[in-house]
Amino acid sequence: MTYRNFTVETDTDGIALVTWDMPDRSMNVFTEEAMDELEKIIDQVKGDGSIKGAVITSGKESFSGGADLNMLKGMLELFHKEKARDHDKAIKLLFDGAGRMSWLWRKLETSGKPWVSAINGTCMGGAFELSLACHGRVAADSDKVKMALPEVKVGIFPGAGGTQRVPRLANTQEALQMLTSGKSLTPQKAKAMGLIHEIAAPDKLIEAAKAMIKNGLKPVAPWDEKGFKIPGGPVYSVAGANLWPPAIAILRRETYGNYPAATAIMKCVYEGLLVPFETALRIEQRYFTEILQSTQAAMMIRSLFVSLQELNKGARRPAGVPATKFTKIGVLGAGFMGAGIAYVTAQAGIPVVLLDRDQPTAERGKAHSETLISEQIKKGRAKPEDKERLLSFIKPTADYADLAGCELVIEAVFEDSEVKKDATKRVDAVLDPFAVLASNTSTIPISSLAKNSARPENFIGIHFFSPVDRMMLVEVILGKKTSERALAVALDYARAIRKTPIVVNDTRGFYVNRCVLRYMSEAFQMLIEGVPAAMIENAAKMAGMPVGPLALTDEIAIDLAQKIMKQTIRDAGEKAVDKDQFTLINTMVDKHGRFGRKNGKGFYDYPPKPAKKKLWPGLKDLYPQRDPDQIDVEELKQRFLYVIALEAARVMEEGIVTDPREADVGSILAFGFAPYTGGALSYIDGIGENEFVRRARELQKKYGAQFKSPKLIIDMAEKGETFYQRFDPYAKARAKEAA
């Protein structure tokens, strides 16, 4: 038989080699067609008496990325359409669809012939669940091999047997940690956990897999044999009693109940280990069906999988502009940000000129890269030879002439318009005519900076976030005269350094900082109201924010917040800044000398390590403290999420951001806006515009104009629209297809 996505070759020993190599795809993924073909192959292996067993591997560098979530998206769309006509039928369709992969792997597992998975690269999600259903598992000894069940990161969970096979192969505690975190495993870690059997040299992988079958591999899973014992011990045992209560408490502490999929994983494992294996699979299937219907799953799949992939692949890149292959990039300013930009550029294998006012300062900037790569080596994430290679790409200099030949220069000098003006003119003098000059400014409008350049059409903003090596987002800011070619170059660069770009039109604070400032401002307001600082920080974390607003202000620097407020007053008048909040910040900086983490004193005190930071006790003396028992924590949580979401809506209304995918992905990647919501705009869509406007009005009456709904949301509520309907990112593509 011939297949489109697989080849089957049987050797003289009767072992079938099933090679998965999907045409027109860079990575194998499970589609309906791929699963249909695999089912036929399972039947072929089972029914052919001359075949003794089968090895499944990939013909690509990676084994598989798992299930195509676009297929899942289509299944959910069908469910919602059918639900309007027949609710019970819709649930049955979803239940059957949710179990398709699970029961296919079970069919392979009970086929009576031994199967071995030969894992030669990334093996994620449903592909790793397929491997776990095989009777033998061999992984290549390579840094490229990573195994994981990462579904929880996009709001679902391993629903093809993952929650049942992992805790039957590994210690229960390790299994729970793996399943609820979605973290990747190296071959060594997977073997130590008992999830794979062997590690082989890459060129001996297939040979090792076939040897398992030749050596008499049993075609029976351990849990299908009589007398099977759970590695971590039964649920109702001393080991279980010591594990489950703290495990549930830790999950609650880490997620605050915001992630239904993580909770469902705990339930699947707990309940599944109490019953026979096939009953356990049915339990998993029921929970998976339930989670698929949750708002969190719908929003997280859309933003953290579909939209994220689309933006990374250049969804906003202008069509028809040739791709830029970078041979030399300049970074102007070797301070913390500039040095970080040089590091990620060199990490991408692009030669970079790191320029500062004198050679010693530029050398210190390069030393920052040496420190970062050394830390990676210590953690086992890089090899010693990687250090030499990376540093060879960075040329520190004080001579502007060294920037000649750069396709792109990124200015990351001090946040002062006069300093940036001088730097721009000096760079302009040596750049090639078609080179692009980008500013890493976080507050100054790009159009005003572009006036300093003789070629404003080649001037653009590329706003990085700190620390550059860890933050995955960049804001690409368009000035009034920025050309499509300059935009394409900036997006090509973002892709080269593996950052996710969002395209933003010019305004003070752009998109991310406007939202972040609202987050911090609401915390200042709560302090003034007398809400205890600990409640403010904890409420924000309970709402799903990774860092409390006071801790975030310390990281950014309180004196910087003061400078921003003063600049805003100069530019927009005194009414543009809340006078009570301005007084609070002035008191912290001018009276108490508390600048933030940088001087060890902010809203928190920062004692010498290993002691941990703690809230400054003096905060409670700044304002009369309210009784914590009289404060509505749920309302505090809502205030944080609403004030950010409303600012994101204003940015859309003003045309600063025009694509809801960018608003959502940007809010999550830049400052961690409650990922379970799918992002700032998806949070509104998930609640429903009508309900959101109603609640915002209540908050406005109690707390002020920051909760006033923009006309855009009110109009959408009246028309029954969502952001993804009003600003449909796929409308142009559909119109083009229709034409």
GROMACS .gro file of C-alpha atoms in nm, residues 127-564:
model
  438
  127ALA     CA    1   0.340   1.240   1.902
  128PHE     CA    2   0.491   1.171   2.242
  129GLU     CA    3   0.161   1.011   2.347
  130LEU     CA    4   0.191   0.788   2.038
  131SER     CA    5   0.545   0.701   2.148
  132LEU     CA    6   0.424   0.618   2.500
  133ALA     CA    7   0.170   0.379   2.348
  134CYS     CA    8   0.450   0.199   2.164
  135HIS     CA    9   0.599  -0.100   2.344
  136GLY     CA   10   0.953   0.031   2.308
  137ARG     CA   11   1.100   0.383   2.288
  138VAL     CA   12   1.449   0.480   2.171
  139ALA     CA   13   1.568   0.842   2.151
  140ALA     CA   14   1.868   0.979   1.963
  141ASP     CA   15   2.152   1.108   2.179
  142SER     CA   16   2.129   1.466   2.054
  143ASP     CA   17   2.062   1.817   2.185
  144LYS     CA   18   1.790   1.842   1.920
  145VAL     CA   19   1.581   1.575   2.092
  146LYS     CA   20   1.320   1.724   2.325
  147MET     CA   21   1.014   1.539   2.450
  148ALA     CA   22   0.716   1.705   2.615
  149LEU     CA   23   0.343   1.712   2.671
  150PRO     CA   24   0.304   2.093   2.654
  151GLU     CA   25  -0.073   2.114   2.597
  152VAL     CA   26  -0.139   2.281   2.934
  153LYS     CA   27   0.042   2.589   2.801
  154VAL     CA   28  -0.237   2.647   2.551
  155GLY     CA   29  -0.527   2.576   2.784
  156ILE     CA   30  -0.583   2.204   2.721
  157PHE     CA   31  -0.408   1.888   2.843
  158PRO     CA   32  -0.262   1.562   2.704
  159GLY     CA   33  -0.588   1.395   2.605
  160ALA     CA   34  -0.457   1.100   2.405
  161GLY     CA   35  -0.355   0.885   2.699
  162GLY     CA   36  -0.082   1.114   2.832
  163THR     CA   37  -0.238   1.159   3.175
  164GLN     CA   38  -0.264   0.780   3.213
  165ARG     CA   39   0.056   0.641   3.063
  166VAL     CA   40   0.300   0.888   3.219
  167PRO     CA   41   0.200   0.813   3.583
  168ARG     CA   42   0.205   0.439   3.503
  169LEU     CA   43   0.562   0.464   3.376
  170ALA     CA   44   0.712   0.731   3.602
  171ASN     CA   45   0.698   0.820   3.969
  172THR     CA   46   0.364   0.993   4.029
  173GLN     CA   47   0.517   1.314   4.165
  174GLU     CA   48   0.747   1.356   3.865
  175ALA     CA   49   0.459   1.268   3.635
  176LEU     CA   50   0.239   1.541   3.784
  177GLN     CA   51   0.518   1.797   3.759
  178MET     CA   52   0.576   1.712   3.394
  179LEU     CA   53   0.208   1.712   3.300
  180THR     CA   54   0.108   2.033   3.480
  181SER     CA   55   0.414   2.234   3.371
  182GLY     CA   56   0.446   2.117   3.010
  183LYS     CA   57   0.827   2.130   3.044
  184SER     CA   58   1.051   1.957   2.791
  185LEU     CA   59   1.263   1.653   2.874
  186THR     CA   60   1.606   1.562   2.742
  187PRO     CA   61   1.662   1.198   2.644
  188GLN     CA   62   1.860   1.151   2.966
  189LYS     CA   63   1.580   1.292   3.185
  190ALA     CA   64   1.313   1.092   3.001
  191LYS     CA   65   1.514   0.770   3.049
  192ALA     CA   66   1.570   0.845   3.418
  193MET     CA   67   1.195   0.889   3.460
  194GLY     CA   68   1.124   0.560   3.283
  195LEU     CA   69   0.949   0.721   2.986
  196ILE     CA   70   1.194   0.584   2.726
  197HIS     CA   71   1.398   0.265   2.727
  198GLU     CA   72   1.719   0.348   2.541
  199ILE     CA   73   1.934   0.633   2.410
  200ALA     CA   74   2.124   0.561   2.089
  201ALA     CA   75   2.372   0.743   1.869
  202PRO     CA   76   2.175   0.930   1.598
  203ASP     CA   77   2.321   0.715   1.319
  204LYS     CA   78   2.237   0.396   1.512
  205LEU     CA   79   1.883   0.496   1.611
  206ILE     CA   80   1.688   0.273   1.371
  207GLU     CA   81   1.928  -0.014   1.429
  208ALA     CA   82   1.871   0.012   1.806
  209ALA     CA   83   1.494   0.028   1.760
  210LYS     CA   84   1.489  -0.281   1.539
  211ALA     CA   85   1.714  -0.463   1.784
  212MET     CA   86   1.449  -0.426   2.054
  213ILE     CA   87   1.204  -0.618   1.838
  214LYS     CA   88   1.464  -0.879   1.738
  215ASN     CA   89   1.543  -0.934   2.106
  216GLY     CA   90   1.187  -1.036   2.181
  217LEU     CA   91   1.010  -0.712   2.280
  218LYS     CA   92   0.673  -0.798   2.432
  219PRO     CA   93   0.375  -0.655   2.239
  220VAL     CA   94   0.199  -0.584   2.568
  221ALA     CA   95   0.198  -0.262   2.773
  222PRO     CA   96   0.302  -0.302   3.140
  223TRP     CA   97  -0.046  -0.200   3.264
  224ASP     CA   98  -0.207  -0.474   3.055
  225GLU     CA   99  -0.010  -0.744   3.237
  226LYS     CA  100  -0.132  -0.918   3.546
  227GLY     CA  101   0.019  -0.791   3.870
  228PHE     CA  102   0.114  -0.447   3.733
  229LYS     CA  103   0.207  -0.200   4.008
  230ILE     CA  104   0.199   0.179   3.980
  231PRO     CA  105   0.559   0.310   4.016
  232GLY     CA  106   0.464   0.581   4.265
  233GLY     CA  107   0.237   0.354   4.464
  234PRO     CA  108  -0.146   0.336   4.471
  235VAL     CA  109  -0.352   0.647   4.541
  236TYR     CA  110  -0.481   0.490   4.863
  237SER     CA  111  -0.147   0.414   5.026
  238VAL     CA  112   0.101   0.582   5.257
  239ALA     CA  113   0.285   0.718   4.950
  240GLY     CA  114  -0.042   0.848   4.806
  241ALA     CA  115  -0.141   1.012   5.134
  242ASN     CA  116   0.193   1.192   5.141
  243LEU     CA  117   0.166   1.301   4.780
  244TRP     CA  118  -0.186   1.409   4.690
  245PRO     CA  119  -0.280   1.669   4.957
  246PRO     CA  120   0.039   1.878   4.908
  247ALA     CA  121   0.026   1.831   4.529
  248ILE     CA  122  -0.324   1.977   4.515
  249ALA     CA  123  -0.220   2.262   4.746
  250ILE     CA  124   0.088   2.342   4.535
  251LEU     CA  125  -0.121   2.351   4.216
  252ARG     CA  126  -0.362   2.591   4.383
  253ARG     CA  127  -0.074   2.810   4.498
  254GLU     CA  128   0.077   2.818   4.149
  255THR     CA  129  -0.241   2.869   3.944
  256TYR     CA  130  -0.497   3.023   4.185
  257GLY     CA  131  -0.756   2.808   4.009
  258ASN     CA  132  -0.723   3.010   3.687
  259TYR     CA  133  -0.624   2.716   3.467
  260PRO     CA  134  -0.899   2.452   3.443
  261ALA     CA  135  -0.677   2.227   3.230
  262ALA     CA  136  -0.417   2.196   3.506
  263THR     CA  137  -0.689   2.104   3.755
  264ALA     CA  138  -0.829   1.850   3.507
  265ILE     CA  139  -0.485   1.686   3.480
  266MET     CA  140  -0.484   1.628   3.856
  267LYS     CA  141  -0.832   1.478   3.840
  268CYS     CA  142  -0.745   1.255   3.544
  269VAL     CA  143  -0.437   1.114   3.715
  270TYR     CA  144  -0.602   1.073   4.055
  271GLU     CA  145  -0.920   0.909   3.925
  272GLY     CA  146  -0.745   0.719   3.646
  273LEU     CA  147  -0.504   0.542   3.880
  274LEU     CA  148  -0.802   0.399   4.072
  275VAL     CA  149  -0.951   0.209   3.776
  276PRO     CA  150  -0.853  -0.027   3.490
  277PHE     CA  151  -0.664   0.136   3.205
  278GLU     CA  152  -0.941   0.158   2.946
  279THR     CA  153  -1.179   0.305   3.202
  280ALA     CA  154  -0.906   0.557   3.283
  281LEU     CA  155  -0.884   0.654   2.916
  282ARG     CA  156  -1.259   0.713   2.916
  283ILE     CA  157  -1.226   0.937   3.223
  284GLU     CA  158  -0.954   1.134   3.046
  285GLN     CA  159  -1.173   1.165   2.735
  286ARG     CA  160  -1.462   1.307   2.939
  287TYR     CA  161  -1.244   1.568   3.110
  288PHE     CA  162  -1.083   1.657   2.777
  289THR     CA  163  -1.426   1.714   2.623
  290GLU     CA  164  -1.517   1.937   2.916
  291ILE     CA  165  -1.197   2.142   2.893
  292LEU     CA  166  -1.237   2.188   2.518
  293GLN     CA  167  -1.561   2.376   2.590
  294SER     CA  168  -1.399   2.620   2.834
  295THR     CA  169  -1.344   2.987   2.751
  296GLN     CA  170  -0.985   2.957   2.871
  297ALA     CA  171  -0.906   2.682   2.620
  298ALA     CA  172  -1.064   2.869   2.329
  299MET     CA  173  -0.880   3.192   2.408
  300MET     CA  174  -0.543   3.034   2.490
  301ILE     CA  175  -0.543   2.814   2.177
  302ARG     CA  176  -0.624   3.117   1.964
  303SER     CA  177  -0.364   3.353   2.112
  304LEU     CA  178  -0.084   3.130   2.237
  305PHE     CA  179  -0.084   2.886   1.948
  306VAL     CA  180  -0.260   3.007   1.634
  307SER     CA  181  -0.197   3.383   1.658
  308LEU     CA  182   0.153   3.342   1.800
  309GLN     CA  183   0.253   3.117   1.510
  310GLU     CA  184   0.100   3.353   1.256
  311LEU     CA  185   0.284   3.656   1.395
  312ASN     CA  186   0.612   3.464   1.413
  313LYS     CA  187   0.572   3.363   1.049
  314GLY     CA  188   0.524   3.724   0.940
  315ALA     CA  189   0.148   3.781   0.937
  316ARG     CA  190   0.206   4.157   0.935
  317ARG     CA  191   0.497   4.160   0.691
  318PRO     CA  192   0.430   4.365   0.374
  319ALA     CA  193   0.387   4.141   0.070
  320GLY     CA  194   0.620   4.172  -0.225
  321VAL     CA  195   0.923   4.304  -0.033
  322PRO     CA  196   1.227   4.077  -0.074
  323ALA     CA  197   1.351   3.915   0.246
  324THR     CA  198   1.664   4.064   0.403
  325LYS     CA  199   1.958   3.836   0.470
  326PHE     CA  200   2.157   4.010   0.742
  327THR     CA  201   2.534   4.012   0.712
  328LYS     CA  202   2.608   4.296   0.955
  329ILE     CA  203   2.402   4.477   1.216
  330GLY     CA  204   2.499   4.775   1.429
  331VAL     CA  205   2.396   4.844   1.788
  332LEU     CA  206   2.453   5.197   1.913
  333GLY     CA  207   2.491   5.208   2.291
  334ALA     CA  208   2.659   4.933   2.493
  335GLY     CA  209   2.458   4.976   2.811
  336PHE     CA  210   2.233   4.706   2.955
  337MET     CA  211   1.977   4.720   2.671
  338GLY     CA  212   2.227   4.766   2.387
  339ALA     CA  213   2.449   4.486   2.518
  340GLY     CA  214   2.143   4.260   2.540
  341ILE     CA  215   2.047   4.340   2.180
  342ALA     CA  216   2.403   4.262   2.067
  343TYR     CA  217   2.385   3.928   2.252
  344VAL     CA  218   2.060   3.807   2.087
  345THR     CA  219   2.189   3.923   1.747
  346ALA     CA  220   2.515   3.731   1.785
  347GLN     CA  221   2.320   3.434   1.917
  348ALA     CA  222   2.138   3.430   1.582
  349GLY     CA  223   2.474   3.405   1.406
  350ILE     CA  224   2.471   3.763   1.274
  351PRO     CA  225   2.790   3.975   1.299
  352VAL     CA  226   2.720   4.281   1.515
  353VAL     CA  227   2.907   4.605   1.570
  354LEU     CA  228   2.859   4.729   1.928
  355LEU     CA  229   2.939   5.098   1.945
  356ASP     CA  230   2.970   5.333   2.241
  357ARG     CA  231   3.144   5.660   2.330
  358ASP     CA  232   3.479   5.495   2.400
  359GLN     CA  233   3.642   5.155   2.354
  360PRO     CA  234   3.640   5.048   2.723
  361THR     CA  235   3.262   5.111   2.747
  362ALA     CA  236   3.201   4.912   2.428
  363GLU     CA  237   3.421   4.630   2.565
  364ARG     CA  238   3.211   4.621   2.884
  365GLY     CA  239   2.904   4.578   2.665
  366LYS     CA  240   3.063   4.275   2.499
  367ALA     CA  241   3.153   4.139   2.843
  368HIS     CA  242   2.781   4.130   2.919
  369SER     CA  243   2.740   3.872   2.641
  370GLU     CA  244   3.028   3.670   2.785
  371THR     CA  245   2.850   3.667   3.123
  372LEU     CA  246   2.519   3.557   2.968
  373ILE     CA  247   2.664   3.273   2.762
  374SER     CA  248   2.875   3.156   3.059
  375GLU     CA  249   2.556   3.130   3.266
  376GLN     CA  250   2.398   2.921   2.989
  377ILE     CA  251   2.699   2.687   2.990
  378LYS     CA  252   2.676   2.645   3.368
  379LYS     CA  253   2.308   2.549   3.333
  380GLY     CA  254   2.386   2.299   3.059
  381ARG     CA  255   2.198   2.499   2.796
  382ALA     CA  256   2.508   2.578   2.590
  383LYS     CA  257   2.847   2.424   2.521
  384PRO     CA  258   3.191   2.582   2.579
  385GLU     CA  259   3.249   2.606   2.204
  386ASP     CA  260   2.926   2.810   2.171
  387LYS     CA  261   3.087   3.085   2.381
  388GLU     CA  262   3.382   3.135   2.150
  389ARG     CA  263   3.156   3.135   1.846
  390LEU     CA  264   2.910   3.386   1.991
  391LEU     CA  265   3.176   3.630   2.108
  392SER     CA  266   3.345   3.616   1.768
  393PHE     CA  267   3.035   3.778   1.617
  394ILE     CA  268   3.055   4.090   1.841
  395LYS     CA  269   3.290   4.374   1.750
  396PRO     CA  270   3.310   4.647   2.017
  397THR     CA  271   3.409   4.987   1.885
  398ALA     CA  272   3.396   5.364   1.940
  399ASP     CA  273   3.428   5.445   1.569
  400TYR     CA  274   3.107   5.527   1.379
  401ALA     CA  275   3.283   5.438   1.052
  402ASP     CA  276   3.260   5.070   1.157
  403LEU     CA  277   2.883   5.089   1.101
  404ALA     CA  278   2.933   5.115   0.724
  405GLY     CA  279   2.782   4.814   0.547
  406CYS     CA  280   2.517   4.744   0.811
  407GLU     CA  281   2.173   4.654   0.679
  408LEU     CA  282   2.023   4.767   1.009
  409VAL     CA  283   2.146   4.982   1.299
  410ILE     CA  284   1.960   4.982   1.630
  411GLU     CA  285   2.004   5.290   1.846
  412ALA     CA  286   1.983   5.211   2.218
  413VAL     CA  287   2.141   5.520   2.374
  414PHE     CA  288   2.018   5.712   2.680
  415GLU     CA  289   1.645   5.799   2.676
  416ASP     CA  290   1.700   6.166   2.595
  417SER     CA  291   1.581   6.325   2.272
  418GLU     CA  292   1.894   6.542   2.233
  419VAL     CA  293   2.130   6.248   2.285
  420LYS     CA  294   1.930   6.046   2.033
  421LYS     CA  295   1.932   6.337   1.788
  422ASP     CA  296   2.311   6.357   1.791
  423ALA     CA  297   2.347   5.979   1.757
  424THR     CA  298   2.105   5.969   1.462
  425LYS     CA  299   2.293   6.236   1.268
  426ARG     CA  300   2.628   6.063   1.324
  427VAL     CA  301   2.489   5.726   1.213
  428ASP     CA  302   2.319   5.881   0.908
  429ALA     CA  303   2.655   6.006   0.788
  430VAL     CA  304   2.803   5.657   0.751
  431LEU     CA  305   2.502   5.436   0.666
  432ASP     CA  306   2.440   5.298   0.319
  433PRO     CA  307   2.143   5.460   0.138
  434PHE     CA  308   1.909   5.163   0.189
  435ALA     CA  309   2.012   5.076   0.544
  436VAL     CA  310   1.745   5.103   0.813
  437LEU     CA  311   1.793   5.293   1.137
  438ALA     CA  312   1.581   5.178   1.432
  439SER     CA  313   1.539   5.333   1.774
  440ASN     CA  314   1.489   5.126   2.088
  441THR     CA  315   1.308   5.416   2.257
  442SER     CA  316   1.036   5.319   2.505
  443THR     CA  317   0.868   5.659   2.543
  444ILE     CA  318   0.965   5.909   2.271
  445PRO     CA  319   0.741   5.911   1.959
  446ILE     CA  320   0.920   5.767   1.655
  447SER     CA  321   0.796   6.038   1.418
  448SER     CA  322   0.970   6.306   1.625
  449LEU     CA  323   1.295   6.107   1.632
  450ALA     CA  324   1.271   6.043   1.256
  451LYS     CA  325   1.289   6.419   1.195
  452ASN     CA  326   1.656   6.399   1.297
  453SER     CA  327   1.729   6.163   1.007
  454ALA     CA  328   1.784   6.263   0.646
  455ARG     CA  329   1.591   5.946   0.551
  456PRO     CA  330   1.277   5.927   0.767
  457GLU     CA  331   1.134   5.659   0.535
  458ASN     CA  332   1.415   5.429   0.659
  459PHE     CA  333   1.357   5.514   1.026
  460ILE     CA  334   1.155   5.281   1.250
  461GLY     CA  335   1.116   5.185   1.614
  462ILE     CA  336   1.217   4.844   1.750
  463HIS     CA  337   1.129   4.846   2.118
  464PHE     CA  338   1.288   4.563   2.315
  465PHE     CA  339   1.191   4.465   2.668
  466SER     CA  340   1.424   4.399   2.958
  467PRO     CA  341   1.604   4.165   2.994
  468VAL     CA  342   1.644   4.133   2.618
  469ASP     CA  343   1.777   3.776   2.626
  470ARG     CA  344   1.465   3.648   2.806
  471MET     CA  345   1.177   3.866   2.683
  472MET     CA  346   1.025   3.723   2.365
  473LEU     CA  347   0.838   4.030   2.237
  474VAL     CA  348   0.945   4.334   2.035
  475GLU     CA  349   0.725   4.628   1.944
  476VAL     CA  350   0.790   4.749   1.590
  477ILE     CA  351   0.677   5.112   1.577
  478LEU     CA  352   0.587   5.290   1.256
  479GLY     CA  353   0.660   5.661   1.216
  480LYS     CA  354   0.447   5.877   0.987
  481LYS     CA  355   0.695   5.833   0.701
  482THR     CA  356   0.821   5.480   0.769
  483SER     CA  357   0.824   5.278   0.446
  484GLU     CA  358   0.694   4.926   0.395
  485ARG     CA  359   1.048   4.818   0.317
  486ALA     CA  360   1.173   4.944   0.655
  487LEU     CA  361   0.888   4.756   0.823
  488ALA     CA  362   0.980   4.437   0.633
  489VAL     CA  363   1.346   4.470   0.740
  490ALA     CA  364   1.245   4.515   1.106
  491LEU     CA  365   1.016   4.210   1.093
  492ASP     CA  366   1.283   4.003   0.918
  493TYR     CA  367   1.524   4.096   1.198
  494ALA     CA  368   1.272   4.000   1.467
  495ARG     CA  369   1.230   3.662   1.300
  496ALA     CA  370   1.607   3.615   1.269
  497ILE     CA  371   1.657   3.666   1.644
  498ARG     CA  372   1.347   3.456   1.723
  499LYS     CA  373   1.141   3.730   1.882
  500THR     CA  374   0.768   3.775   1.830
  501PRO     CA  375   0.695   4.115   1.671
  502ILE     CA  376   0.383   4.327   1.702
  503VAL     CA  377   0.336   4.629   1.474
  504VAL     CA  378   0.232   4.950   1.649
  505ASN     CA  379   0.151   5.294   1.514
  506ASP     CA  380   0.321   5.592   1.673
  507THR     CA  381   0.208   5.738   2.006
  508ARG     CA  382   0.365   5.821   2.342
  509GLY     CA  383   0.420   5.497   2.531
  510PHE     CA  384   0.321   5.292   2.224
  511TYR     CA  385   0.107   4.993   2.328
  512VAL     CA  386   0.277   4.789   2.598
  513ASN     CA  387   0.394   5.077   2.817
  514ARG     CA  388   0.052   5.238   2.810
  515CYS     CA  389  -0.099   4.918   2.950
  516VAL     CA  390   0.182   4.864   3.202
  517LEU     CA  391   0.150   5.220   3.331
  518ARG     CA  392  -0.223   5.163   3.390
  519TYR     CA  393  -0.140   4.848   3.587
  520MET     CA  394   0.107   5.029   3.810
  521SER     CA  395  -0.116   5.337   3.840
  522GLU     CA  396  -0.406   5.128   3.973
  523ALA     CA  397  -0.174   4.986   4.239
  524PHE     CA  398  -0.071   5.338   4.341
  525GLN     CA  399  -0.440   5.428   4.368
  526MET     CA  400  -0.504   5.126   4.591
  527LEU     CA  401  -0.217   5.229   4.819
  528ILE     CA  402  -0.366   5.576   4.849
  529GLU     CA  403  -0.703   5.419   4.935
  530GLY     CA  404  -0.535   5.237   5.223
  531VAL     CA  405  -0.535   4.888   5.074
  532PRO     CA  406  -0.247   4.698   5.242
  533ALA     CA  407   0.046   4.653   5.004
  534ALA     CA  408   0.049   4.276   5.053
  535MET     CA  409  -0.315   4.255   4.944
  536ILE     CA  410  -0.237   4.458   4.632
  537GLU     CA  411   0.047   4.227   4.528
  538ASN     CA  412  -0.141   3.908   4.612
  539ALA     CA  413  -0.461   4.019   4.437
  540ALA     CA  414  -0.265   4.088   4.119
  541LYS     CA  415  -0.108   3.741   4.130
  542MET     CA  416  -0.446   3.584   4.203
  543ALA     CA  417  -0.578   3.762   3.894
  544GLY     CA  418  -0.310   3.582   3.692
  545MET     CA  419  -0.036   3.844   3.668
  546PRO     CA  420   0.314   3.694   3.709
  547VAL     CA  421   0.456   3.993   3.897
  548GLY     CA  422   0.280   4.224   4.139
  549PRO     CA  423   0.253   4.589   4.025
  550LEU     CA  424   0.465   4.725   4.312
  551ALA     CA  425   0.741   4.472   4.244
  552LEU     CA  426   0.718   4.558   3.873
  553THR     CA  427   0.755   4.930   3.952
  554ASP     CA  428   1.067   4.850   4.153
  555GLU     CA  429   1.213   4.660   3.857
  556ILE     CA  430   1.140   4.947   3.617
  557ALA     CA  431   1.256   5.201   3.883
  558ILE     CA  432   1.043   5.439   4.086
  559ASP     CA  433   1.256   5.738   3.991
  560LEU     CA  434   1.194   5.650   3.624
  561ALA     CA  435   0.821   5.651   3.697
  562GLN     CA  436   0.874   5.997   3.846
  563LYS     CA  437   1.057   6.115   3.531
  564ILE     CA  438   0.777   5.979   3.310
   0.00000   0.00000   0.00000
